[in-house]
Amino acid sequence: MEKKKIIIDCDGGSDDAMALAMALNDERYEVIMVTIVSGNVRSKQAAINMRTTIEVNDTYRPEVYVGCDEMLVRDWVGAAETHGEDGMGDLDLVDESLIPDEGHAVYKILEALRNAKDKQIDIITLGPLTNIALAIRLEPETMKKVGRIVVMGTAGLGTGNVSPAAEFNIWQDPDSCKVLLDSGIDPIVFVGWDACLDEAMFEEDEIRKISQGSQIGKFCIDSNIVLLKMNRERFKRDCLDMADPAAMAAALYPECIDQCEKYYCEVELNHGPSYGGVLVDRYHFSGKKENAYICSKLKPDLYKKYVMDMLKRNEE
Ligand code: RIB
Ligand code: CA
């Protein structure tokens, strides 16, 4: 059976690495390219981190194209407190000589969609939506050829992780999220940060199992050391909220989705306490047409089994 083609757009942090490895090891899909945007770290470092992940995973090697280094409007902030200065735990895990391929990510995304049949390619985003927004602005009709856009982003139906209302990817570039929401692309699926919390959180024994299961599993766990230390403070135990792997699992293995409904969603651009949050109109106060799905909960057993199966796959 023909593999489903996917483009992964990411900001090259330690949970992006785990999500990328999962996708590369799911033989039902073909990652036709990895595109890079600044987010957790600047785009140059993010590209090095993802090229290194592809090498450590040691299966096939999709091209890696760098896109936007700056956000659409606001200043880049980054997330060194969560992923380390290099985005991968500051353990010298990455090979700084691994440079990206020639070509701008936004033009490469548009070229791929232009040359594909309608709905042949899905896009999965794991970072700020800057590349996607620029592609929409350049060729809105080409971007409507995409099958699905699955976004790791929003607080879902829960709390944010950079403020009570906002999740990092959207908060880092909220203007780009508005461009996507206004684009008419359908379906857009936001996998909220809440989808990777509670029973979907990876606990100490599960972390150990992934780390001991394969070379790529150890690489992915080691690179999340900064987040693990942060969580020891925040949650008072060794645990990992793996936002990008949750989004990747929802995209590639939808059987693990527990709650996912379509709502009218609007991003807050006013510089107040909810700045960068995505307001989900659950009870139709606005009377406006639903424009995006919110995936807010996964089935923990199915989700975790899928992640573990994908991370040990290249050792079988
Ligand atoms: O809020 C979590 C998201 O922000 C993840 O994609 C993480 O990698 C960071 O980009
Ligand atoms: Ca990310």
Short mmCIF file of C-alpha atoms in Angstrom, two decimals, residues 7 32-33 104-121 123 135 138-146:
data_model
loop_
_atom_site.label_atom_id
_atom_site.label_comp_id
_atom_site.label_asym_id
_atom_site.label_seq_id
_atom_site.Cartn_x
_atom_site.Cartn_y
_atom_site.Cartn_z
CA ILE A 7 5.87 17.01 6.06
CA ILE A 32 9.11 13.61 2.59
CA MET A 33 10.89 16.52 4.31
CA HIS A 104 14.00 27.71 2.05
CA ALA A 105 11.45 25.59 3.88
CA VAL A 106 8.46 27.72 2.86
CA TYR A 107 9.24 27.40 -0.86
CA LYS A 108 9.92 23.65 -0.43
CA ILE A 109 6.54 23.12 1.27
CA LEU A 110 4.75 24.99 -1.54
CA GLU A 111 6.69 23.11 -4.25
CA ALA A 112 5.76 19.75 -2.71
CA LEU A 113 2.07 20.64 -2.46
CA ARG A 114 2.01 22.19 -5.97
CA ASN A 115 3.38 18.95 -7.45
CA ALA A 116 1.17 16.64 -5.40
CA LYS A 117 -2.40 15.49 -5.89
CA ASP A 118 -5.06 17.09 -3.67
CA LYS A 119 -4.94 15.81 -0.07
CA GLN A 120 -1.90 13.63 -0.83
CA ILE A 121 0.34 15.31 1.77
CA ILE A 123 1.57 18.60 7.41
CA ALA A 135 3.24 29.65 2.87
CA LEU A 138 2.39 33.34 -0.61
CA GLU A 139 0.06 30.71 -2.16
CA PRO A 140 -3.23 30.32 -0.24
CA GLU A 141 -4.79 28.03 -2.85
CA THR A 142 -1.72 25.75 -2.97
CA MET A 143 -1.84 25.36 0.81
CA LYS A 144 -5.50 24.30 0.60
CA LYS A 145 -4.25 21.17 -1.24
CA VAL A 146 -2.92 19.88 2.09
#
